[in-house]
Amino acid sequence: MSEFNKKFNNKYIFILSLWIFIFLATFIFNIYTNKQLENHTLSSIETLSIEGSININSSITNKFNILETVAKNISTEDLLNPKEITKSFSNIVQANGFKRMAITTLDGTAYCDNGEIVNISDRDYFKASIEGKRFINSIVSSKLDGRRSNVFSIPIFGYGEVVAVLWASILTDEFYKELNLNIMNELGETLIIDSNGNIIVSEGKIALSSDDFNLFNSIDTKINIKNLDIMKKDFENLNTGYIKLKSNEKNNYIMYYAKLDYNNWWLVSSINNSTIKGYYYNTKITIIIFDILFILLISIIFISLFNKEKRNHKKLKSIAYTDTITEGKNDIFLKNNISNFINKNENLAFISLEIINIKSIVTIVGLKNTEFLLKEVYTYLNNILNNDEIVVHSYFGEYKLFIKYTNIKEFTKRLEDINFQKIDENIKFLMGIYLLDKCDVSYEDMCSYVSIAKETLNNNNINNNKYMIYNKKMHKREVDKLRLEEDIKNAIENKEFKAWFQPKYGKDGKTVIGAEALIRWYKYGSIISPYIFIPICEANGLIRKIDELIFEDVCKNIRKWINNNKKVVPICVNLSRSYLNKVDFIDSLQKYIDKYKISKDLINFEITESSLIGNENKLKDIVSLLHKKGFKVLVDDFGVGYSSIKAISYVNFDALKIDKSFIDGIGEEKWEYIIKYTINLANSLGMLVVAEGVETEEQYKFLLDCNCDMFQGYYFNRPMDSNDFSKLI
Ligand code: C2E
Ligand code: CA
Ligand code: CA
């Protein structure tokens, strides 16, 4: 996956995770608020229960107080004729909502306010009050009319002893109303029970077997035994609380209980779970709606964010995949989409087509026109390709292509046919080709294979071939290159690199007025060209050491020639980009100047303008530094760089060296014009002009006519070792 897609996917995963996180958070928040709501409802119901129990206590106390007041007014004499007194009770009965009121003598005979006489000696309230207690009984069926009733009873004292019992009965339903027990407002039922579960007062909603007024018996013990036990234990410990219960219909309900002041009585409220839920249903629904709206909003935001990201990604991708010069695809696109082009069942060729004289083209037509030309080449290549083939412009003057073929003959014919005559007849190009034999080759490998093929072609192009197909033997050469690197390291250690000297001649073509120091390396019985090892050393940084070695060798030779009374001419030393980038390079040079006691005007430097491409100020600083130290500086390979002319406009070079490729053009009108123009330009800027690579008399004569100052080339002399050179001066 490309870095690009990776970044996008990470963002996508982040947005998705954030969304899931918010979704879950909302979900958890929902559960939490639900729970809170439930708790809140439960606690408000609990409060209702407690408030209810307080009301009930005072209501019951009130009833007892009435009986107490009545009892106080009954004397022992009155008790002799109880029937008579009870007649006066009817007002009290009516005023206080009682059903009956009666005085009961110690034998259990009850004299009721309506004149009836019943025996209640078996009733628990009678038994309790005869013992001196206030009592309210649980629900009983009235002995008089069989209706559900409750009875309040108190003892009547005479001379410190219980002499009778006063009681008043009340219809349970009336009592219930009076106690305001519908505190749950239709949400559930509230009743009063004793600690054994016997119902004292109820509305009668709870299903009870006809005669059994016991709440515990109405609860399905099979499924609720545990919670029921909790409730019973709370009753024992006089704790207020609640339990959750299940009824037969799988309906859950909650039972609250709060202790009352009388007889181990408990106020019990039972409320259906669904009722509780219904109680906060609206709030809950509102929250859910808000949750959904929130999630929706967040989703919309995220989706639009995601879409925006996708659009940006697409846009960026198209920018990242577009070549600015040709406006077509670039090699990043090719690299990231390589799998789309490779198909196991087809023969495929990967090609690097390089315009080899691109630098000269820039010099001649300028950068803008060159870019236009590169675009035309791209269009040309694009037009000769089939739909499932591709070409990209990968870097200035290099194109990469994927081409399909059925047989090599047809394929090479297609390659032969490529020509850019119609675009610009001066375009020279090479193609390195890799025929894909297996599909799992990486893009990088393919690029290195086509480079190797190109390089091989470049080095041995006797027949002016346009293309070279990569093979394994070429690869061997690459491996050899690695071995060479090892050898170079050893050669540096052993100071195997030596300076040779190529003389520079004055206008007469006879007087040696200078020389260029050129590196030579004896290895494997012959001299290895710097064109082979210098690029390697530039790539691995060893060039710094090599430049220093040569500089020292030059100083050493000059010292030797001086000591031998030779007429020493200034020697030009080549300095590489890498060496100039070394912070203390000037100190190293000074070190050898001092060591061999060399006058600075005997050393000049050649540097190429392209050695500090893109860092114009640095080039300027380096040249001024060398000037300050007393050295002369010459611009090498003038004309092949991108900005040679620009360079001489802002850097004060002392001399300009016209590149051999210009000199080769002598004989062609266009090139001759360029050379003339260049020399004029240099002269007008006060620079000397050196021509390198002068091979013929014709070239020398032409250059002389153009007012060139110095000449260097095979026509005069080849580079030679220091012994041979010392004989020349
Ligand atoms: P360059 O600085 O452009 O050096 C000129 C090259 O042209 C030399 O090749 C020289 O032998 C060759 N030459 C001179 N006259 C003629 C001619 O008439 N015909 C032809 N065909 N060639 C001619 P050489 O010595 O092989 O050096 C190649 C390149 O290696 C140099 O190009 C320079 O860039 C680099 N180089 C050589 N010595 C050093 C060195 O001591 N330090 C650094 N940094 N680079 C060096
Ligand atoms: Ca040079
Ligand atoms: Ca040169």
mmCIF file of C-alpha atoms in Angstrom, residues 475-717:
data_model
loop_
_atom_site.group_PDB
_atom_site.id
_atom_site.type_symbol
_atom_site.label_atom_id
_atom_site.label_comp_id
_atom_site.label_asym_id
_atom_site.label_seq_id
_atom_site.Cartn_x
_atom_site.Cartn_y
_atom_site.Cartn_z
ATOM 1 C CA HIS A 475 23.769 -7.478 -13.428
ATOM 2 C CA LYS A 476 27.109 -9.077 -12.876
ATOM 3 C CA ARG A 477 28.668 -5.785 -13.829
ATOM 4 C CA GLU A 478 26.689 -4.128 -11.069
ATOM 5 C CA VAL A 479 28.045 -6.644 -8.606
ATOM 6 C CA ASP A 480 31.492 -5.897 -9.966
ATOM 7 C CA LYS A 481 30.816 -2.272 -9.183
ATOM 8 C CA LEU A 482 30.410 -3.218 -5.542
ATOM 9 C CA ARG A 483 33.717 -5.021 -5.629
ATOM 10 C CA LEU A 484 35.204 -1.935 -7.200
ATOM 11 C CA GLU A 485 34.052 0.087 -4.227
ATOM 12 C CA GLU A 486 36.077 -2.158 -1.926
ATOM 13 C CA ASP A 487 39.080 -1.773 -4.217
ATOM 14 C CA ILE A 488 38.707 2.016 -4.175
ATOM 15 C CA LYS A 489 38.812 2.027 -0.390
ATOM 16 C CA ASN A 490 42.016 0.038 -0.455
ATOM 17 C CA ALA A 491 43.436 2.278 -3.180
ATOM 18 C CA ILE A 492 42.836 5.347 -1.005
ATOM 19 C CA GLU A 493 44.654 3.641 1.879
ATOM 20 C CA ASN A 494 47.572 2.771 -0.371
ATOM 21 C CA LYS A 495 47.593 6.164 -2.143
ATOM 22 C CA GLU A 496 47.219 4.427 -5.492
ATOM 23 C CA PHE A 497 45.539 7.484 -7.004
ATOM 24 C CA LYS A 498 47.915 9.804 -8.814
ATOM 25 C CA ALA A 499 47.604 13.170 -10.498
ATOM 26 C CA TRP A 500 48.328 13.257 -14.235
ATOM 27 C CA PHE A 501 48.658 16.492 -16.083
ATOM 28 C CA GLN A 502 47.108 17.653 -19.313
ATOM 29 C CA PRO A 503 48.844 20.804 -20.603
ATOM 30 C CA LYS A 504 46.965 23.939 -21.564
ATOM 31 C CA TYR A 505 48.382 25.946 -24.424
ATOM 32 C CA GLY A 506 48.356 29.649 -25.204
ATOM 33 C CA LYS A 507 47.128 31.225 -28.417
ATOM 34 C CA ASP A 508 50.267 30.174 -30.316
ATOM 35 C CA GLY A 509 49.397 26.567 -29.658
ATOM 36 C CA LYS A 510 52.954 25.893 -28.559
ATOM 37 C CA THR A 511 53.585 27.493 -25.165
ATOM 38 C CA VAL A 512 52.412 25.506 -22.162
ATOM 39 C CA ILE A 513 50.769 28.091 -19.933
ATOM 40 C CA GLY A 514 49.033 25.775 -17.488
ATOM 41 C CA ALA A 515 47.760 22.255 -16.948
ATOM 42 C CA GLU A 516 44.776 20.388 -15.586
ATOM 43 C CA ALA A 517 45.413 17.776 -12.939
ATOM 44 C CA LEU A 518 43.425 14.628 -13.740
ATOM 45 C CA ILE A 519 43.163 11.642 -11.518
ATOM 46 C CA ARG A 520 44.636 8.313 -12.656
ATOM 47 C CA TRP A 521 44.399 4.901 -11.047
ATOM 48 C CA TYR A 522 46.503 1.909 -11.989
ATOM 49 C CA LYS A 523 44.586 -1.197 -11.262
ATOM 50 C CA TYR A 524 44.396 -4.664 -12.742
ATOM 51 C CA GLY A 525 47.333 -3.784 -14.994
ATOM 52 C CA SER A 526 45.760 -0.766 -16.694
ATOM 53 C CA ILE A 527 44.466 2.709 -16.040
ATOM 54 C CA ILE A 528 40.867 2.897 -14.913
ATOM 55 C CA SER A 529 38.939 5.876 -16.233
ATOM 56 C CA PRO A 530 37.693 8.387 -13.649
ATOM 57 C CA TYR A 531 34.369 8.164 -15.503
ATOM 58 C CA ILE A 532 34.073 4.682 -13.944
ATOM 59 C CA PHE A 533 35.088 5.292 -10.373
ATOM 60 C CA ILE A 534 34.319 8.989 -9.793
ATOM 61 C CA PRO A 535 30.504 8.549 -9.986
ATOM 62 C CA ILE A 536 30.802 5.656 -7.508
ATOM 63 C CA CYS A 537 32.937 7.759 -5.173
ATOM 64 C CA GLU A 538 30.547 10.663 -5.498
ATOM 65 C CA ALA A 539 27.717 8.395 -4.500
ATOM 66 C CA ASN A 540 29.479 6.913 -1.479
ATOM 67 C CA GLY A 541 31.287 10.054 -0.314
ATOM 68 C CA LEU A 542 34.807 8.735 -0.895
ATOM 69 C CA ILE A 543 35.355 11.522 -3.427
ATOM 70 C CA ARG A 544 36.279 13.892 -0.599
ATOM 71 C CA LYS A 545 39.286 11.786 0.279
ATOM 72 C CA ILE A 546 40.179 11.349 -3.364
ATOM 73 C CA ASP A 547 40.071 15.099 -4.079
ATOM 74 C CA GLU A 548 42.359 15.685 -1.134
ATOM 75 C CA LEU A 549 44.754 12.956 -2.247
ATOM 76 C CA ILE A 550 45.046 14.511 -5.705
ATOM 77 C CA PHE A 551 45.460 17.983 -4.271
ATOM 78 C CA GLU A 552 48.293 16.760 -2.089
ATOM 79 C CA ASP A 553 49.866 14.946 -5.041
ATOM 80 C CA VAL A 554 49.665 18.163 -7.119
ATOM 81 C CA CYS A 555 51.327 20.174 -4.316
ATOM 82 C CA LYS A 556 53.991 17.495 -3.915
ATOM 83 C CA ASN A 557 54.781 17.568 -7.667
ATOM 84 C CA ILE A 558 54.893 21.364 -7.832
ATOM 85 C CA ARG A 559 57.337 21.347 -4.889
ATOM 86 C CA LYS A 560 59.446 18.735 -6.719
ATOM 87 C CA TRP A 561 59.451 20.772 -9.976
ATOM 88 C CA ILE A 562 60.373 23.961 -8.107
ATOM 89 C CA ASN A 563 63.173 22.121 -6.350
ATOM 90 C CA ASN A 564 64.339 20.875 -9.773
ATOM 91 C CA ASN A 565 64.312 24.489 -11.050
ATOM 92 C CA LYS A 566 61.508 23.893 -13.510
ATOM 93 C CA LYS A 567 59.434 26.772 -14.858
ATOM 94 C CA VAL A 568 56.227 25.851 -13.045
ATOM 95 C CA VAL A 569 52.904 26.784 -14.644
ATOM 96 C CA PRO A 570 49.587 27.087 -12.721
ATOM 97 C CA ILE A 571 47.901 23.719 -12.226
ATOM 98 C CA CYS A 572 44.122 23.407 -12.263
ATOM 99 C CA VAL A 573 42.646 21.017 -9.707
ATOM 100 C CA ASN A 574 39.099 19.636 -10.053
ATOM 101 C CA LEU A 575 37.012 19.959 -6.898
ATOM 102 C CA SER A 576 33.863 17.905 -6.559
ATOM 103 C CA ARG A 577 30.564 19.051 -5.140
ATOM 104 C CA SER A 578 30.982 16.721 -2.214
ATOM 105 C CA TYR A 579 34.364 18.163 -1.339
ATOM 106 C CA LEU A 580 33.052 21.735 -1.511
ATOM 107 C CA ASN A 581 30.287 20.782 0.866
ATOM 108 C CA LYS A 582 32.833 19.806 3.505
ATOM 109 C CA VAL A 583 32.774 22.561 6.119
ATOM 110 C CA ASP A 584 36.515 22.762 6.621
ATOM 111 C CA PHE A 585 37.603 22.116 3.023
ATOM 112 C CA ILE A 586 39.502 25.398 2.841
ATOM 113 C CA ASP A 587 41.547 24.500 5.939
ATOM 114 C CA SER A 588 42.511 21.146 4.429
ATOM 115 C CA LEU A 589 43.714 22.900 1.266
ATOM 116 C CA GLN A 590 45.663 25.438 3.304
ATOM 117 C CA LYS A 591 47.276 22.563 5.222
ATOM 118 C CA TYR A 592 48.953 21.173 2.077
ATOM 119 C CA ILE A 593 49.833 24.616 0.709
ATOM 120 C CA ASP A 594 51.680 25.224 3.973
ATOM 121 C CA LYS A 595 53.188 21.750 4.099
ATOM 122 C CA TYR A 596 54.717 21.987 0.602
ATOM 123 C CA LYS A 597 55.190 25.771 0.717
ATOM 124 C CA ILE A 598 53.377 26.446 -2.548
ATOM 125 C CA SER A 599 52.571 29.920 -3.836
ATOM 126 C CA LYS A 600 48.813 30.220 -4.266
ATOM 127 C CA ASP A 601 48.982 31.584 -7.783
ATOM 128 C CA LEU A 602 50.317 28.162 -8.863
ATOM 129 C CA ILE A 603 47.045 26.512 -7.971
ATOM 130 C CA ASN A 604 43.715 27.137 -9.724
ATOM 131 C CA PHE A 605 40.485 25.302 -9.153
ATOM 132 C CA GLU A 606 37.927 23.967 -11.603
ATOM 133 C CA ILE A 607 34.432 23.665 -10.281
ATOM 134 C CA THR A 608 31.236 22.968 -12.171
ATOM 135 C CA GLU A 609 28.302 25.287 -11.722
ATOM 136 C CA SER A 610 26.051 22.243 -11.376
ATOM 137 C CA SER A 611 28.069 21.091 -8.388
ATOM 138 C CA LEU A 612 25.992 23.382 -6.198
ATOM 139 C CA ILE A 613 22.752 23.351 -8.057
ATOM 140 C CA GLY A 614 19.893 25.007 -6.237
ATOM 141 C CA ASN A 615 22.223 26.660 -3.777
ATOM 142 C CA GLU A 616 23.404 29.722 -5.605
ATOM 143 C CA ASN A 617 24.456 31.631 -2.523
ATOM 144 C CA LYS A 618 26.642 28.767 -1.392
ATOM 145 C CA LEU A 619 28.441 28.641 -4.751
ATOM 146 C CA LYS A 620 28.970 32.384 -4.517
ATOM 147 C CA ASP A 621 30.315 32.093 -0.945
ATOM 148 C CA ILE A 622 32.695 29.267 -1.851
ATOM 149 C CA VAL A 623 34.138 31.124 -4.820
ATOM 150 C CA SER A 624 34.635 34.293 -2.745
ATOM 151 C CA LEU A 625 36.288 32.218 -0.027
ATOM 152 C CA LEU A 626 38.718 30.718 -2.559
ATOM 153 C CA HIS A 627 39.367 34.199 -3.937
ATOM 154 C CA LYS A 628 40.006 35.539 -0.467
ATOM 155 C CA LYS A 629 42.537 32.783 0.070
ATOM 156 C CA GLY A 630 44.259 33.853 -3.166
ATOM 157 C CA PHE A 631 43.172 31.110 -5.559
ATOM 158 C CA LYS A 632 41.773 31.539 -9.075
ATOM 159 C CA VAL A 633 38.565 29.707 -9.898
ATOM 160 C CA LEU A 634 37.416 28.459 -13.257
ATOM 161 C CA VAL A 635 33.910 27.340 -14.181
ATOM 162 C CA ASP A 636 34.171 23.853 -15.686
ATOM 163 C CA ASP A 637 31.882 22.152 -18.214
ATOM 164 C CA PHE A 638 30.382 25.503 -19.162
ATOM 165 C CA GLY A 639 27.196 25.067 -21.139
ATOM 166 C CA VAL A 640 26.056 21.651 -19.995
ATOM 167 C CA GLY A 641 24.501 22.774 -16.713
ATOM 168 C CA TYR A 642 20.981 24.051 -16.363
ATOM 169 C CA SER A 643 21.997 27.548 -15.433
ATOM 170 C CA SER A 644 25.523 28.105 -16.652
ATOM 171 C CA ILE A 645 24.758 31.584 -17.869
ATOM 172 C CA LYS A 646 22.936 32.450 -14.692
ATOM 173 C CA ALA A 647 25.897 31.171 -12.658
ATOM 174 C CA ILE A 648 28.436 33.422 -14.334
ATOM 175 C CA SER A 649 26.119 36.373 -13.825
ATOM 176 C CA TYR A 650 26.285 36.233 -10.056
ATOM 177 C CA VAL A 651 29.580 34.426 -9.344
ATOM 178 C CA ASN A 652 32.879 36.054 -10.201
ATOM 179 C CA PHE A 653 34.698 33.225 -11.935
ATOM 180 C CA ASP A 654 38.152 34.048 -13.264
ATOM 181 C CA ALA A 655 37.862 31.858 -16.309
ATOM 182 C CA LEU A 656 35.307 29.840 -18.202
ATOM 183 C CA LYS A 657 35.945 26.396 -19.657
ATOM 184 C CA ILE A 658 33.814 25.565 -22.669
ATOM 185 C CA ASP A 659 32.671 21.969 -22.538
ATOM 186 C CA LYS A 660 33.941 19.428 -25.009
ATOM 187 C CA SER A 661 30.412 18.776 -26.279
ATOM 188 C CA PHE A 662 30.396 22.370 -27.649
ATOM 189 C CA ILE A 663 33.789 21.920 -29.271
ATOM 190 C CA ASP A 664 32.496 18.714 -30.901
ATOM 191 C CA GLY A 665 29.865 20.868 -32.592
ATOM 192 C CA ILE A 666 32.422 22.961 -34.475
ATOM 193 C CA GLY A 667 31.622 22.581 -38.174
ATOM 194 C CA GLU A 668 27.904 23.047 -37.512
ATOM 195 C CA GLU A 669 26.718 26.601 -37.917
ATOM 196 C CA LYS A 670 24.439 26.575 -34.885
ATOM 197 C CA TRP A 671 27.146 25.358 -32.528
ATOM 198 C CA GLU A 672 29.719 27.695 -33.930
ATOM 199 C CA TYR A 673 27.329 30.538 -33.269
ATOM 200 C CA ILE A 674 26.829 29.372 -29.670
ATOM 201 C CA ILE A 675 30.621 29.143 -29.120
ATOM 202 C CA LYS A 676 31.208 32.589 -30.548
ATOM 203 C CA TYR A 677 28.457 33.987 -28.398
ATOM 204 C CA THR A 678 29.826 32.270 -25.279
ATOM 205 C CA ILE A 679 33.362 33.561 -25.793
ATOM 206 C CA ASN A 680 32.101 37.100 -26.420
ATOM 207 C CA LEU A 681 30.013 36.884 -23.300
ATOM 208 C CA ALA A 682 33.001 35.710 -21.217
ATOM 209 C CA ASN A 683 35.254 38.387 -22.639
ATOM 210 C CA SER A 684 32.749 41.102 -21.923
ATOM 211 C CA LEU A 685 32.513 39.841 -18.329
ATOM 212 C CA GLY A 686 36.319 39.957 -18.041
ATOM 213 C CA MET A 687 36.770 36.193 -17.925
ATOM 214 C CA LEU A 688 39.427 34.185 -19.693
ATOM 215 C CA VAL A 689 38.186 31.363 -21.898
ATOM 216 C CA VAL A 690 39.608 27.845 -21.996
ATOM 217 C CA ALA A 691 38.507 25.284 -24.587
ATOM 218 C CA GLU A 692 38.703 21.627 -23.560
ATOM 219 C CA GLY A 693 38.611 18.567 -25.767
ATOM 220 C CA VAL A 694 40.187 20.265 -28.768
ATOM 221 C CA GLU A 695 40.946 17.343 -31.083
ATOM 222 C CA THR A 696 41.507 18.898 -34.506
ATOM 223 C CA GLU A 697 43.310 21.733 -36.106
ATOM 224 C CA GLU A 698 40.023 22.985 -37.510
ATOM 225 C CA GLN A 699 38.652 23.273 -33.997
ATOM 226 C CA TYR A 700 41.785 25.087 -32.795
ATOM 227 C CA LYS A 701 41.670 27.554 -35.695
ATOM 228 C CA PHE A 702 38.013 28.284 -35.206
ATOM 229 C CA LEU A 703 38.480 28.857 -31.488
ATOM 230 C CA LEU A 704 41.495 31.068 -32.122
ATOM 231 C CA ASP A 705 39.372 33.151 -34.508
ATOM 232 C CA CYS A 706 36.809 33.489 -31.773
ATOM 233 C CA ASN A 707 39.463 34.882 -29.454
ATOM 234 C CA CYS A 708 39.693 31.875 -27.124
ATOM 235 C CA ASP A 709 42.573 32.294 -24.635
ATOM 236 C CA MET A 710 43.699 28.761 -23.795
ATOM 237 C CA PHE A 711 43.498 25.354 -25.441
ATOM 238 C CA GLN A 712 43.479 21.875 -24.006
ATOM 239 C CA GLY A 713 42.910 18.628 -25.867
ATOM 240 C CA TYR A 714 44.303 15.610 -27.641
ATOM 241 C CA TYR A 715 45.223 17.792 -30.603
ATOM 242 C CA PHE A 716 47.968 19.256 -28.407
ATOM 243 C CA ASN A 717 48.641 16.625 -25.806
#
